[in-house]
Amino acid sequence: MLKRLLFCLTVVLLALSSFTTNGQAMEETSGEQVVRLAKDYIGVPYKFGGTTPSGFDCSGYIGYVFNKVDVKLPRTAADQAKAGTAVSKADLKAGDIVYFKDTYKSGVSHAGIYIGSNQFISATSSKGVKIDSINDPYYWGSRYAGARRVLEEVKVAKLAPGEYYDVSKTYWAVTPITSLSKQGIINGYDGGLFLPERTIKRSEAAKMLSETFNLTYSGSSSSSYSDVSSSHWAYKYIMAATEKNYFGGYEGNKFKPDEPISRAEIAALFVRVFKLQNNGQTPSFSDLDAEHWAYNAIQKLSANNITGGYTDQTFRPSSQTSRAEFSTFLYRALQ
């Protein structure tokens, strides 16, 4: 059931100098905010019944994006086509939901988010999340069936320090993200985004740990990496963390700065950095046996209440670590 047919969304004015590198202020409507969030998932593959960035169907994608701005929508495209208020094609605004009929079945069967200039973004069965024209003469144009508006602009406000457009007050990791941002340990991207579900890279982890412990690179280390030049944005962070033996390289003297970090690797990293002990506890995870290379590190991470795993009693050691997860682990380790 639709939680809110029409959601009055407070739009914010962000002083980007608090969060990003360009120092410019940006003003946007709630519809533009939705469009910006939606575009972050361009290229995500299509998955029938999919509702997460690992794979979306059309309505799952729309619901996921709008949920980021606290607008709850029905699950199916047909039901989403009944939400909010009807909008004529001539009056479309960014953030409106456009829907189409007779695609893979009769009636309303596809929906997307209008982004302006007669274009919309949606999760297509052929190429995943992509942008198309609502007037496409070869397919979408003849199938256009209408639009609905579920956003209403109210006023312009200002984001407080540590806040991001895509981290709502009800987001599960809002406290760690906000706290670490205020301390200058983590920051976001242009446009006031944190991108909490984006995987964290080794270079980003090195920066966060360097900021946490005020590490500086002495310049005297004999260690160097063939894939990290002195002009790399994270060079000093990577070298400072390497000097402290937080990180080691890979075969071929590589650091792999853009490589995502797995949850098992995070466990091993945090044990080294925070010198974690087991404290006599032996937590158990159904997908982890004593032969796993990071078994002891994961046990210590859990024993120190930095992670409790998932509700199904798994740890998922090979899964990549998101920015939200890393922020949460780091926040708990610092307590």
PDB file of C-alpha atoms in Angstrom, residues 95-241:
ATOM      1  CA  GLY A  95      11.428  13.481 -11.206  1.00  0.00           C
ATOM      2  CA  ASP A  96       7.999  12.637 -12.598  1.00  0.00           C
ATOM      3  CA  ILE A  97       7.243   8.957 -13.161  1.00  0.00           C
ATOM      4  CA  VAL A  98       6.460   8.148 -16.797  1.00  0.00           C
ATOM      5  CA  TYR A  99       4.874   4.860 -17.735  1.00  0.00           C
ATOM      6  CA  PHE A 100       4.379   2.805 -20.865  1.00  0.00           C
ATOM      7  CA  LYS A 101       1.961   0.147 -22.058  1.00  0.00           C
ATOM      8  CA  ASP A 102       2.088  -3.047 -24.087  1.00  0.00           C
ATOM      9  CA  THR A 103       5.817  -3.779 -23.710  1.00  0.00           C
ATOM     10  CA  TYR A 104       6.151  -7.390 -22.610  1.00  0.00           C
ATOM     11  CA  LYS A 105       2.462  -7.686 -21.736  1.00  0.00           C
ATOM     12  CA  SER A 106      -0.749  -5.751 -22.360  1.00  0.00           C
ATOM     13  CA  GLY A 107      -1.540  -2.717 -20.244  1.00  0.00           C
ATOM     14  CA  VAL A 108       0.917  -0.650 -18.220  1.00  0.00           C
ATOM     15  CA  SER A 109       4.080  -2.746 -18.052  1.00  0.00           C
ATOM     16  CA  HIS A 110       7.046  -0.371 -17.873  1.00  0.00           C
ATOM     17  CA  ALA A 111       7.926   2.817 -15.997  1.00  0.00           C
ATOM     18  CA  GLY A 112      10.816   5.241 -15.739  1.00  0.00           C
ATOM     19  CA  ILE A 113      11.862   8.574 -14.254  1.00  0.00           C
ATOM     20  CA  TYR A 114      11.579  11.685 -16.407  1.00  0.00           C
ATOM     21  CA  ILE A 115      14.894  13.584 -16.481  1.00  0.00           C
ATOM     22  CA  GLY A 116      13.997  16.515 -18.747  1.00  0.00           C
ATOM     23  CA  SER A 117      14.368  17.329 -22.459  1.00  0.00           C
ATOM     24  CA  ASN A 118      11.888  14.563 -23.379  1.00  0.00           C
ATOM     25  CA  GLN A 119      14.168  11.905 -21.896  1.00  0.00           C
ATOM     26  CA  PHE A 120      13.639   9.337 -19.179  1.00  0.00           C
ATOM     27  CA  ILE A 121      15.801   6.834 -17.343  1.00  0.00           C
ATOM     28  CA  SER A 122      14.668   3.292 -16.617  1.00  0.00           C
ATOM     29  CA  ALA A 123      15.784  -0.288 -16.097  1.00  0.00           C
ATOM     30  CA  THR A 124      15.334  -1.930 -19.495  1.00  0.00           C
ATOM     31  CA  SER A 125      15.346  -5.662 -20.077  1.00  0.00           C
ATOM     32  CA  SER A 126      17.768  -5.265 -22.998  1.00  0.00           C
ATOM     33  CA  LYS A 127      20.512  -3.005 -21.652  1.00  0.00           C
ATOM     34  CA  GLY A 128      19.808  -2.411 -17.970  1.00  0.00           C
ATOM     35  CA  VAL A 129      19.527   1.111 -16.571  1.00  0.00           C
ATOM     36  CA  LYS A 130      19.763   3.585 -19.452  1.00  0.00           C
ATOM     37  CA  ILE A 131      18.367   6.816 -20.831  1.00  0.00           C
ATOM     38  CA  ASP A 132      15.850   6.920 -23.696  1.00  0.00           C
ATOM     39  CA  SER A 133      13.537   9.412 -25.360  1.00  0.00           C
ATOM     40  CA  ILE A 134       9.852   9.299 -24.469  1.00  0.00           C
ATOM     41  CA  ASN A 135       9.232  10.121 -28.126  1.00  0.00           C
ATOM     42  CA  ASP A 136      11.454   7.371 -29.524  1.00  0.00           C
ATOM     43  CA  PRO A 137       9.807   6.597 -32.891  1.00  0.00           C
ATOM     44  CA  TYR A 138      11.004   3.007 -32.905  1.00  0.00           C
ATOM     45  CA  TYR A 139       9.644   1.837 -29.567  1.00  0.00           C
ATOM     46  CA  TRP A 140       8.790   4.063 -26.604  1.00  0.00           C
ATOM     47  CA  GLY A 141       6.958   6.828 -28.447  1.00  0.00           C
ATOM     48  CA  SER A 142       3.967   4.708 -29.433  1.00  0.00           C
ATOM     49  CA  ARG A 143       3.839   3.034 -26.022  1.00  0.00           C
ATOM     50  CA  TYR A 144       3.804   6.169 -23.868  1.00  0.00           C
ATOM     51  CA  ALA A 145       0.806   5.935 -21.544  1.00  0.00           C
ATOM     52  CA  GLY A 146       1.071   8.864 -19.124  1.00  0.00           C
ATOM     53  CA  ALA A 147       2.876  10.281 -16.115  1.00  0.00           C
ATOM     54  CA  ARG A 148       2.429  10.796 -12.379  1.00  0.00           C
ATOM     55  CA  ARG A 149       3.986  13.284  -9.962  1.00  0.00           C
ATOM     56  CA  VAL A 150       4.839  12.177  -6.432  1.00  0.00           C
ATOM     57  CA  LEU A 151       7.089  15.106  -5.502  1.00  0.00           C
ATOM     58  CA  GLU A 152       6.193  18.637  -4.552  1.00  0.00           C
ATOM     59  CA  GLU A 153       8.724  21.383  -3.946  1.00  0.00           C
ATOM     60  CA  VAL A 154       8.360  23.176  -0.633  1.00  0.00           C
ATOM     61  CA  LYS A 155      11.343  25.346   0.251  1.00  0.00           C
ATOM     62  CA  VAL A 156      15.069  25.679   0.062  1.00  0.00           C
ATOM     63  CA  ALA A 157      17.127  24.812   3.138  1.00  0.00           C
ATOM     64  CA  LYS A 158      20.759  24.062   3.873  1.00  0.00           C
ATOM     65  CA  LEU A 159      22.433  20.744   4.567  1.00  0.00           C
ATOM     66  CA  ALA A 160      24.016  20.540   7.989  1.00  0.00           C
ATOM     67  CA  PRO A 161      27.670  19.457   8.275  1.00  0.00           C
ATOM     68  CA  GLY A 162      28.007  15.718   7.809  1.00  0.00           C
ATOM     69  CA  GLU A 163      24.746  15.343   5.876  1.00  0.00           C
ATOM     70  CA  TYR A 164      24.342  14.058   2.330  1.00  0.00           C
ATOM     71  CA  TYR A 165      21.469  14.024  -0.109  1.00  0.00           C
ATOM     72  CA  ASP A 166      21.575  10.238  -0.462  1.00  0.00           C
ATOM     73  CA  VAL A 167      21.888   9.399   3.262  1.00  0.00           C
ATOM     74  CA  SER A 168      18.484   9.889   4.846  1.00  0.00           C
ATOM     75  CA  LYS A 169      17.930  10.302   8.573  1.00  0.00           C
ATOM     76  CA  THR A 170      16.524   6.772   8.674  1.00  0.00           C
ATOM     77  CA  TYR A 171      19.411   5.174   6.760  1.00  0.00           C
ATOM     78  CA  TRP A 172      20.947   2.323   8.754  1.00  0.00           C
ATOM     79  CA  ALA A 173      24.473   3.826   8.697  1.00  0.00           C
ATOM     80  CA  VAL A 174      23.552   7.500   9.091  1.00  0.00           C
ATOM     81  CA  THR A 175      25.203   7.877  12.520  1.00  0.00           C
ATOM     82  CA  PRO A 176      28.661   6.556  11.525  1.00  0.00           C
ATOM     83  CA  ILE A 177      28.629   8.464   8.233  1.00  0.00           C
ATOM     84  CA  THR A 178      27.570  11.739   9.848  1.00  0.00           C
ATOM     85  CA  SER A 179      29.979  11.430  12.771  1.00  0.00           C
ATOM     86  CA  LEU A 180      33.039  10.570  10.676  1.00  0.00           C
ATOM     87  CA  SER A 181      32.173  13.288   8.153  1.00  0.00           C
ATOM     88  CA  LYS A 182      32.031  15.930  10.873  1.00  0.00           C
ATOM     89  CA  GLN A 183      35.477  14.813  12.034  1.00  0.00           C
ATOM     90  CA  GLY A 184      36.859  15.148   8.523  1.00  0.00           C
ATOM     91  CA  ILE A 185      37.723  11.453   8.340  1.00  0.00           C
ATOM     92  CA  ILE A 186      35.415  10.757   5.414  1.00  0.00           C
ATOM     93  CA  ASN A 187      33.809  12.947   2.800  1.00  0.00           C
ATOM     94  CA  GLY A 188      31.504  12.654  -0.142  1.00  0.00           C
ATOM     95  CA  TYR A 189      31.356  13.496  -3.812  1.00  0.00           C
ATOM     96  CA  ASP A 190      30.327  16.496  -5.875  1.00  0.00           C
ATOM     97  CA  GLY A 191      26.669  17.344  -5.505  1.00  0.00           C
ATOM     98  CA  GLY A 192      26.482  16.490  -1.808  1.00  0.00           C
ATOM     99  CA  LEU A 193      26.450  12.740  -2.399  1.00  0.00           C
ATOM    100  CA  PHE A 194      28.057  10.095  -0.211  1.00  0.00           C
ATOM    101  CA  LEU A 195      27.196   7.093  -2.419  1.00  0.00           C
ATOM    102  CA  PRO A 196      26.956   4.767   0.609  1.00  0.00           C
ATOM    103  CA  GLU A 197      26.481   1.581  -1.383  1.00  0.00           C
ATOM    104  CA  ARG A 198      29.400   2.118  -3.725  1.00  0.00           C
ATOM    105  CA  THR A 199      32.241  -0.285  -3.008  1.00  0.00           C
ATOM    106  CA  ILE A 200      35.198   1.234  -1.211  1.00  0.00           C
ATOM    107  CA  LYS A 201      38.570   1.161  -2.931  1.00  0.00           C
ATOM    108  CA  ARG A 202      41.929   0.390  -1.336  1.00  0.00           C
ATOM    109  CA  SER A 203      43.034   3.971  -1.993  1.00  0.00           C
ATOM    110  CA  GLU A 204      39.967   5.341  -0.211  1.00  0.00           C
ATOM    111  CA  ALA A 205      40.546   3.068   2.780  1.00  0.00           C
ATOM    112  CA  ALA A 206      44.149   4.265   2.982  1.00  0.00           C
ATOM    113  CA  LYS A 207      42.959   7.872   2.998  1.00  0.00           C
ATOM    114  CA  MET A 208      40.370   7.278   5.724  1.00  0.00           C
ATOM    115  CA  LEU A 209      42.856   5.523   7.987  1.00  0.00           C
ATOM    116  CA  SER A 210      45.486   8.201   7.364  1.00  0.00           C
ATOM    117  CA  GLU A 211      42.963  10.897   8.270  1.00  0.00           C
ATOM    118  CA  THR A 212      41.864   8.962  11.362  1.00  0.00           C
ATOM    119  CA  PHE A 213      45.372   8.665  12.800  1.00  0.00           C
ATOM    120  CA  ASN A 214      46.836  11.849  11.306  1.00  0.00           C
ATOM    121  CA  LEU A 215      49.431   9.848   9.409  1.00  0.00           C
ATOM    122  CA  THR A 216      51.971  11.665   7.276  1.00  0.00           C
ATOM    123  CA  TYR A 217      54.349  10.190   4.750  1.00  0.00           C
ATOM    124  CA  SER A 218      57.949  10.758   5.757  1.00  0.00           C
ATOM    125  CA  GLY A 219      59.180  10.430   2.196  1.00  0.00           C
ATOM    126  CA  SER A 220      61.991   8.181   3.328  1.00  0.00           C
ATOM    127  CA  SER A 221      60.310   4.826   2.804  1.00  0.00           C
ATOM    128  CA  SER A 222      62.078   2.514   0.401  1.00  0.00           C
ATOM    129  CA  SER A 223      58.728   0.971  -0.472  1.00  0.00           C
ATOM    130  CA  SER A 224      56.998   2.071  -3.645  1.00  0.00           C
ATOM    131  CA  TYR A 225      54.327   0.690  -5.919  1.00  0.00           C
ATOM    132  CA  SER A 226      54.543   0.390  -9.667  1.00  0.00           C
ATOM    133  CA  ASP A 227      50.886   1.376 -10.074  1.00  0.00           C
ATOM    134  CA  VAL A 228      50.852   4.381  -7.696  1.00  0.00           C
ATOM    135  CA  SER A 229      52.752   7.359  -9.060  1.00  0.00           C
ATOM    136  CA  SER A 230      53.657  10.387  -6.956  1.00  0.00           C
ATOM    137  CA  SER A 231      50.935  12.309  -8.810  1.00  0.00           C
ATOM    138  CA  HIS A 232      48.174   9.882  -7.742  1.00  0.00           C
ATOM    139  CA  TRP A 233      45.608  11.670  -5.578  1.00  0.00           C
ATOM    140  CA  ALA A 234      46.068   9.128  -2.751  1.00  0.00           C
ATOM    141  CA  TYR A 235      49.845   8.698  -3.049  1.00  0.00           C
ATOM    142  CA  LYS A 236      50.714  10.248   0.336  1.00  0.00           C
ATOM    143  CA  TYR A 237      47.889   8.403   2.087  1.00  0.00           C
ATOM    144  CA  ILE A 238      48.902   5.061   0.596  1.00  0.00           C
ATOM    145  CA  MET A 239      52.568   5.541   1.415  1.00  0.00           C
ATOM    146  CA  ALA A 240      51.833   6.756   4.952  1.00  0.00           C
ATOM    147  CA  ALA A 241      49.633   3.724   5.627  1.00  0.00           C
TER     148      ALA A 241
END
